[in-house]
Amino acid sequence: MFTTRPTLQGTFGMVSSTHWLASQSAMAVLEDGGNAYDAAVAGAFVLHVVEPHLNGPAGEVPILLAPAGGPVRVLCGQGVAPAGASAAHYRGLGLDLVPGTGPLAAAVPGAFDAWMLLLRDHGTKPLADVLKYAIGYAEHGHPPVENVGATVETVRHLFETEWTSSAEVYLPGGRSPRPGTPLRNPALAATWRRLLIEVGGAGDREAQIEAARAVWRTGFIADALVRQAARPTLDTSGERHRSTLTGDDLASWSATYEDPVTYDHDGWTVCKAGPWSQGPVLLQQLALLPSALPPHGSAEYTHLLIEGCKLAMADREAWYGDAAEVPLGDLLSDAYNAERRTLVGHRASHALRPGSPGGRTPRLAAHARDAAVGPGGTAPGAGEPTVAKHPTSPVPGEPEVGGDGATRGDTCHLDIVDRWGNMIAATPSGGWLQSNPVVPELGFPLGTRLQMTWLEDGLPNTLTPGRRPRTTLSPSIALRDGRPVLAFGTPGGDQQDQWQLHFFLGVALRPPVRGGLDLQGAIDAPNWHNDSFPGSFHPRGMRPGSVTVESRTDPAVVRELRRRGHHVTVSDAWSEGRLCAVARDPATGVLSAAANPRGMQGYAVGR
């Protein structure tokens, strides 16, 4: 089939990310003798600089890594709710939802510590070697992509009147960032330079990295973060609030390793983070598939995947979270999914239908129950976007910007495989420029991941001190016959594990290209998503029965979906997904990579 780009192949190293400067910076580390993990850290810190509307150092990142010859591991860079961040406290402020912006929505920042832990345990390069690319772009500037300036324009009034520290960075001279004019962030460059100076005398490579982690937790960075959290800040509630984040919260939290959740499908083993993320949604969708699928891309195929996604997402709402034990074994069991599969009929369902794994009674948040009001659903929310969406697309997650800063960010992704066979998939997000004011001393803002929790007691995702909010971030690694073959992922909030399913099945079902997996063909294929479940981002809207498809979709497929009762919105031709992927053939050592053409930012590089 026609593809926008070739699937790259080589034997030395492959990188795919959502921004070309991050991809090339990571590749430069590989060329300098670093491994995939060194390269990932370098690329991630560049993403903080060049995609500041999509992620930042005080955000979060789940990481899946498959070291050569070792087991797949999950590195959790999702911080927890501060000790004072209880649902009762927030309800006492008169809130029924966690605000979508501002310090009340900030979890303990998780991304920085996760990247440091990865570099310490699996990398080979000194900290200064991997930070130099980000420091260079922050200090001397980089030509920003159009969406940086467009995002700043949506919050211009907020920056000029309330979040003035953000205006200093992102409205220099009163003008938003413009393509072709270098955008600098001197405060961020100074932060990393000071960090390197402070840790320079700590000892060897590992000791310096540990010293950097201490500076983040208890040093000048921690002090500045706590000061910012205590400043009254206008948020999406229309009021000014302070965070409960304290120095003790920062000092006591660390990124952690854990085993992945896995599911076997047709010779593949797909690995995901646990149900503190939405990762198992991909596995549940696979488990719901029948033994024989309709023709790829047909109306029947698309209908089947949409309806299976609705069931998996309903279970996400009822069962996923870090505040209660999640019955994951039952949710992925053959018996449970055989029963759930019978709910997929010829017509589109507009109901939110969680199951009863192990005979348990599902419980949905009252807001989620109220949101399921029938065809059309609630008003669009302010969650993470897709990319380059049609301006009239009535989808939760479209921009809703007001004077209170009711806007949202998105996410980044990177995948890397090196010549030794080390593989990594990571989805950095949060701490974006429109989440919170820039910390003046540091050059970056706090995040807003707590907006994904509920303020109703007794739910798996109730806001609970010391517990992680259920994140949408969801990187993937897939094994073939027990050996790591494929790393992939995408930005896109609630859409991530929809688009990843479509990509994975596209790879698994398509014939090889040049003897390898057709990564680019699977990325380029027309894509879609549905919104028949409560969105994860404030104000948590949903649209029962909605499906958004790219205009490249066969019109006959669109007609048949509508005939079956789906509310189909036809969006732009290249508007659904921002997938990245790398692969390795264990038999030959040949490496592959591909990147999403949508949004004209993502690039794969390698040789």
mmCIF file of C-alpha atoms in Angstrom, residues 330-540:
data_model
loop_
_atom_site.group_PDB
_atom_site.id
_atom_site.type_symbol
_atom_site.label_atom_id
_atom_site.label_comp_id
_atom_site.label_asym_id
_atom_site.label_seq_id
_atom_site.Cartn_x
_atom_site.Cartn_y
_atom_site.Cartn_z
ATOM 1 C CA ASP A 330 -10.765 -11.721 36.232
ATOM 2 C CA LEU A 331 -10.954 -8.818 33.780
ATOM 3 C CA LEU A 332 -8.501 -10.583 31.452
ATOM 4 C CA SER A 333 -9.813 -14.124 31.967
ATOM 5 C CA ASP A 334 -11.205 -16.187 29.087
ATOM 6 C CA ALA A 335 -14.505 -16.818 30.863
ATOM 7 C CA TYR A 336 -15.134 -13.163 31.626
ATOM 8 C CA ASN A 337 -14.363 -12.027 28.097
ATOM 9 C CA ALA A 338 -16.405 -14.806 26.500
ATOM 10 C CA GLU A 339 -19.395 -13.520 28.449
ATOM 11 C CA ARG A 340 -18.656 -9.863 27.635
ATOM 12 C CA ARG A 341 -18.193 -10.671 23.949
ATOM 13 C CA THR A 342 -21.865 -11.652 23.712
ATOM 14 C CA LEU A 343 -22.801 -8.008 24.420
ATOM 15 C CA VAL A 344 -21.400 -6.907 21.051
ATOM 16 C CA GLY A 345 -24.373 -6.859 18.745
ATOM 17 C CA HIS A 346 -25.097 -5.636 15.241
ATOM 18 C CA ARG A 347 -26.113 -2.174 16.478
ATOM 19 C CA ALA A 348 -24.024 0.462 18.265
ATOM 20 C CA SER A 349 -24.501 0.563 22.015
ATOM 21 C CA HIS A 350 -24.962 3.967 23.644
ATOM 22 C CA ALA A 351 -24.813 2.611 27.206
ATOM 23 C CA LEU A 352 -21.932 2.540 29.664
ATOM 24 C CA ARG A 353 -21.820 -1.171 30.565
ATOM 25 C CA PRO A 354 -19.141 -2.205 33.063
ATOM 26 C CA GLY A 355 -18.937 -5.886 33.851
ATOM 27 C CA SER A 356 -18.952 -7.883 37.083
ATOM 28 C CA PRO A 357 -15.568 -9.651 37.225
ATOM 29 C CA GLY A 358 -15.637 -12.481 39.742
ATOM 30 C CA GLY A 359 -19.235 -11.607 40.582
ATOM 31 C CA ARG A 360 -18.311 -8.206 41.977
ATOM 32 C CA THR A 361 -20.793 -5.353 41.612
ATOM 33 C CA PRO A 362 -19.458 -2.486 39.479
ATOM 34 C CA ARG A 363 -19.639 1.043 40.782
ATOM 35 C CA LEU A 364 -19.374 4.169 38.656
ATOM 36 C CA ALA A 365 -18.794 7.695 39.888
ATOM 37 C CA ALA A 366 -21.997 9.718 40.034
ATOM 38 C CA HIS A 367 -20.530 12.132 37.484
ATOM 39 C CA ALA A 368 -19.861 9.232 35.121
ATOM 40 C CA ARG A 369 -23.412 7.961 35.530
ATOM 41 C CA ASP A 370 -24.836 11.425 34.975
ATOM 42 C CA ALA A 371 -22.640 11.975 31.904
ATOM 43 C CA ALA A 372 -24.191 8.994 30.131
ATOM 44 C CA VAL A 373 -27.313 10.944 29.190
ATOM 45 C CA GLY A 374 -27.962 9.366 25.808
ATOM 46 C CA PRO A 375 -27.069 10.259 22.221
ATOM 47 C CA GLY A 376 -25.090 13.437 21.990
ATOM 48 C CA GLY A 377 -23.876 13.276 25.584
ATOM 49 C CA THR A 378 -22.467 16.198 27.497
ATOM 50 C CA ALA A 379 -20.620 19.221 26.236
ATOM 51 C CA PRO A 380 -17.070 18.759 25.010
ATOM 52 C CA GLY A 381 -14.497 18.706 27.765
ATOM 53 C CA ALA A 382 -11.050 20.128 28.179
ATOM 54 C CA GLY A 383 -8.969 16.975 28.177
ATOM 55 C CA GLU A 384 -6.056 15.983 26.015
ATOM 56 C CA PRO A 385 -6.512 16.588 22.300
ATOM 57 C CA THR A 386 -6.079 14.339 19.373
ATOM 58 C CA VAL A 387 -4.029 16.146 16.733
ATOM 59 C CA ALA A 388 -4.926 18.572 13.947
ATOM 60 C CA LYS A 389 -8.611 17.909 14.551
ATOM 61 C CA HIS A 390 -11.287 19.363 12.347
ATOM 62 C CA PRO A 391 -12.432 22.618 14.002
ATOM 63 C CA THR A 392 -16.065 21.528 14.075
ATOM 64 C CA SER A 393 -15.433 18.041 15.519
ATOM 65 C CA PRO A 394 -17.747 17.688 18.544
ATOM 66 C CA VAL A 395 -15.359 15.542 20.548
ATOM 67 C CA PRO A 396 -14.549 15.715 24.282
ATOM 68 C CA GLY A 397 -11.021 17.029 24.436
ATOM 69 C CA GLU A 398 -11.422 19.841 21.921
ATOM 70 C CA PRO A 399 -10.068 23.199 23.147
ATOM 71 C CA GLU A 400 -12.382 25.077 25.491
ATOM 72 C CA VAL A 401 -10.434 28.153 26.526
ATOM 73 C CA GLY A 402 -11.678 30.863 28.818
ATOM 74 C CA GLY A 403 -10.295 33.494 31.111
ATOM 75 C CA ASP A 404 -9.897 30.917 33.848
ATOM 76 C CA GLY A 405 -7.424 28.996 31.738
ATOM 77 C CA ALA A 406 -9.785 26.183 30.800
ATOM 78 C CA THR A 407 -7.497 24.612 28.258
ATOM 79 C CA ARG A 408 -5.610 21.363 28.050
ATOM 80 C CA GLY A 409 -2.355 19.912 26.895
ATOM 81 C CA ASP A 410 -1.384 16.703 25.256
ATOM 82 C CA THR A 411 1.473 14.281 25.437
ATOM 83 C CA CYS A 412 4.701 13.152 23.779
ATOM 84 C CA HIS A 413 6.070 9.738 22.983
ATOM 85 C CA LEU A 414 9.414 8.149 22.139
ATOM 86 C CA ASP A 415 10.585 4.647 21.234
ATOM 87 C CA ILE A 416 14.192 3.517 20.879
ATOM 88 C CA VAL A 417 16.013 0.283 20.093
ATOM 89 C CA ASP A 418 19.805 0.020 19.975
ATOM 90 C CA ARG A 419 22.291 -2.344 18.323
ATOM 91 C CA TRP A 420 22.543 -4.463 21.470
ATOM 92 C CA GLY A 421 18.797 -5.097 21.496
ATOM 93 C CA ASN A 422 17.846 -2.771 24.369
ATOM 94 C CA MET A 423 14.345 -1.391 23.789
ATOM 95 C CA ILE A 424 12.248 1.320 25.417
ATOM 96 C CA ALA A 425 8.799 2.905 25.014
ATOM 97 C CA ALA A 426 7.904 6.004 27.046
ATOM 98 C CA THR A 427 5.025 8.475 27.069
ATOM 99 C CA PRO A 428 6.040 11.752 28.778
ATOM 100 C CA SER A 429 3.230 14.165 29.605
ATOM 101 C CA GLY A 430 1.943 16.729 32.063
ATOM 102 C CA GLY A 431 3.585 19.845 33.410
ATOM 103 C CA TRP A 432 2.743 21.571 30.139
ATOM 104 C CA LEU A 433 2.792 25.349 29.799
ATOM 105 C CA GLN A 434 -1.012 25.655 30.044
ATOM 106 C CA SER A 435 -1.324 23.543 33.213
ATOM 107 C CA ASN A 436 0.120 25.871 35.844
ATOM 108 C CA PRO A 437 2.167 29.064 35.974
ATOM 109 C CA VAL A 438 5.852 28.703 35.163
ATOM 110 C CA VAL A 439 7.895 28.476 38.354
ATOM 111 C CA PRO A 440 9.923 31.696 37.947
ATOM 112 C CA GLU A 441 13.138 30.262 39.381
ATOM 113 C CA LEU A 442 12.978 27.066 37.303
ATOM 114 C CA GLY A 443 11.432 27.796 33.897
ATOM 115 C CA PHE A 444 8.751 25.072 33.988
ATOM 116 C CA PRO A 445 5.311 24.551 35.626
ATOM 117 C CA LEU A 446 3.738 21.967 37.882
ATOM 118 C CA GLY A 447 1.393 19.362 36.396
ATOM 119 C CA THR A 448 -2.335 18.668 36.693
ATOM 120 C CA ARG A 449 -2.712 14.882 36.746
ATOM 121 C CA LEU A 450 -4.945 14.853 39.841
ATOM 122 C CA GLN A 451 -7.786 16.068 37.629
ATOM 123 C CA MET A 452 -8.174 12.410 36.626
ATOM 124 C CA THR A 453 -9.329 11.404 40.118
ATOM 125 C CA TRP A 454 -12.857 11.535 41.540
ATOM 126 C CA LEU A 455 -13.961 13.405 44.669
ATOM 127 C CA GLU A 456 -16.554 10.736 45.482
ATOM 128 C CA ASP A 457 -15.468 8.318 48.221
ATOM 129 C CA GLY A 458 -15.053 4.577 47.758
ATOM 130 C CA LEU A 459 -14.041 4.436 44.088
ATOM 131 C CA PRO A 460 -10.861 2.819 42.728
ATOM 132 C CA ASN A 461 -9.845 6.243 41.413
ATOM 133 C CA THR A 462 -10.960 8.408 44.349
ATOM 134 C CA LEU A 463 -8.488 11.178 45.169
ATOM 135 C CA THR A 464 -6.488 9.578 47.982
ATOM 136 C CA PRO A 465 -3.284 10.844 49.658
ATOM 137 C CA GLY A 466 -0.281 8.759 48.659
ATOM 138 C CA ARG A 467 -2.078 7.103 45.738
ATOM 139 C CA ARG A 468 -1.526 7.612 42.035
ATOM 140 C CA PRO A 469 -4.221 9.188 39.877
ATOM 141 C CA ARG A 470 -5.271 6.846 37.088
ATOM 142 C CA THR A 471 -3.324 8.146 34.137
ATOM 143 C CA THR A 472 -4.158 7.820 30.444
ATOM 144 C CA LEU A 473 -0.442 7.463 29.596
ATOM 145 C CA SER A 474 0.113 4.060 28.066
ATOM 146 C CA PRO A 475 3.313 2.970 26.249
ATOM 147 C CA SER A 476 3.545 -0.584 24.897
ATOM 148 C CA ILE A 477 6.110 -3.309 24.257
ATOM 149 C CA ALA A 478 5.173 -6.498 22.423
ATOM 150 C CA LEU A 479 7.044 -9.807 22.425
ATOM 151 C CA ARG A 480 6.940 -12.492 19.763
ATOM 152 C CA ASP A 481 7.559 -15.997 21.064
ATOM 153 C CA GLY A 482 8.805 -14.456 24.287
ATOM 154 C CA ARG A 483 11.359 -12.089 22.716
ATOM 155 C CA PRO A 484 10.976 -8.289 22.536
ATOM 156 C CA VAL A 485 10.061 -7.280 18.995
ATOM 157 C CA LEU A 486 8.039 -4.049 19.047
ATOM 158 C CA ALA A 487 7.867 -0.821 21.083
ATOM 159 C CA PHE A 488 5.104 1.657 20.316
ATOM 160 C CA GLY A 489 2.782 4.329 21.674
ATOM 161 C CA THR A 490 1.021 7.606 21.015
ATOM 162 C CA PRO A 491 -0.150 10.815 22.658
ATOM 163 C CA GLY A 492 -3.888 11.424 22.794
ATOM 164 C CA GLY A 493 -5.325 10.960 26.291
ATOM 165 C CA ASP A 494 -8.272 8.586 26.263
ATOM 166 C CA GLN A 495 -7.608 7.751 22.622
ATOM 167 C CA GLN A 496 -4.152 6.236 23.244
ATOM 168 C CA ASP A 497 -5.199 2.619 23.657
ATOM 169 C CA GLN A 498 -7.745 2.877 20.872
ATOM 170 C CA TRP A 499 -5.190 4.021 18.311
ATOM 171 C CA GLN A 500 -2.605 1.565 19.641
ATOM 172 C CA LEU A 501 -4.994 -1.345 19.174
ATOM 173 C CA HIS A 502 -5.632 -0.310 15.576
ATOM 174 C CA PHE A 503 -1.875 0.020 14.991
ATOM 175 C CA PHE A 504 -1.001 -3.286 16.645
ATOM 176 C CA LEU A 505 -3.611 -5.231 14.704
ATOM 177 C CA GLY A 506 -2.438 -3.471 11.547
ATOM 178 C CA VAL A 507 1.089 -4.725 12.214
ATOM 179 C CA ALA A 508 -0.044 -8.207 13.189
ATOM 180 C CA LEU A 509 -2.452 -8.626 10.245
ATOM 181 C CA ARG A 510 -0.464 -7.000 7.435
ATOM 182 C CA PRO A 511 2.117 -8.802 5.286
ATOM 183 C CA PRO A 512 5.788 -7.944 5.913
ATOM 184 C CA VAL A 513 7.504 -5.065 4.103
ATOM 185 C CA ARG A 514 11.082 -5.740 2.970
ATOM 186 C CA GLY A 515 11.055 -8.809 5.195
ATOM 187 C CA GLY A 516 10.044 -6.858 8.331
ATOM 188 C CA LEU A 517 6.988 -5.472 10.079
ATOM 189 C CA ASP A 518 5.073 -2.836 8.107
ATOM 190 C CA LEU A 519 5.232 -0.203 10.835
ATOM 191 C CA GLN A 520 4.662 2.797 8.584
ATOM 192 C CA GLY A 521 1.735 1.179 6.803
ATOM 193 C CA ALA A 522 0.020 0.481 10.114
ATOM 194 C CA ILE A 523 0.620 4.058 11.294
ATOM 195 C CA ASP A 524 -0.587 5.629 8.044
ATOM 196 C CA ALA A 525 -3.798 3.591 7.762
ATOM 197 C CA PRO A 526 -7.017 5.615 8.295
ATOM 198 C CA ASN A 527 -7.777 5.782 11.998
ATOM 199 C CA TRP A 528 -10.712 6.533 14.289
ATOM 200 C CA HIS A 529 -11.786 6.786 17.919
ATOM 201 C CA ASN A 530 -14.943 6.856 20.016
ATOM 202 C CA ASP A 531 -15.956 8.883 23.088
ATOM 203 C CA SER A 532 -18.700 6.704 24.607
ATOM 204 C CA PHE A 533 -17.244 6.900 28.118
ATOM 205 C CA PRO A 534 -16.381 9.676 30.585
ATOM 206 C CA GLY A 535 -13.269 11.583 29.560
ATOM 207 C CA SER A 536 -10.338 11.507 31.932
ATOM 208 C CA PHE A 537 -9.801 15.281 31.838
ATOM 209 C CA HIS A 538 -11.800 18.099 33.370
ATOM 210 C CA PRO A 539 -14.743 18.505 32.923
ATOM 211 C CA ARG A 540 -15.012 14.758 32.214
#
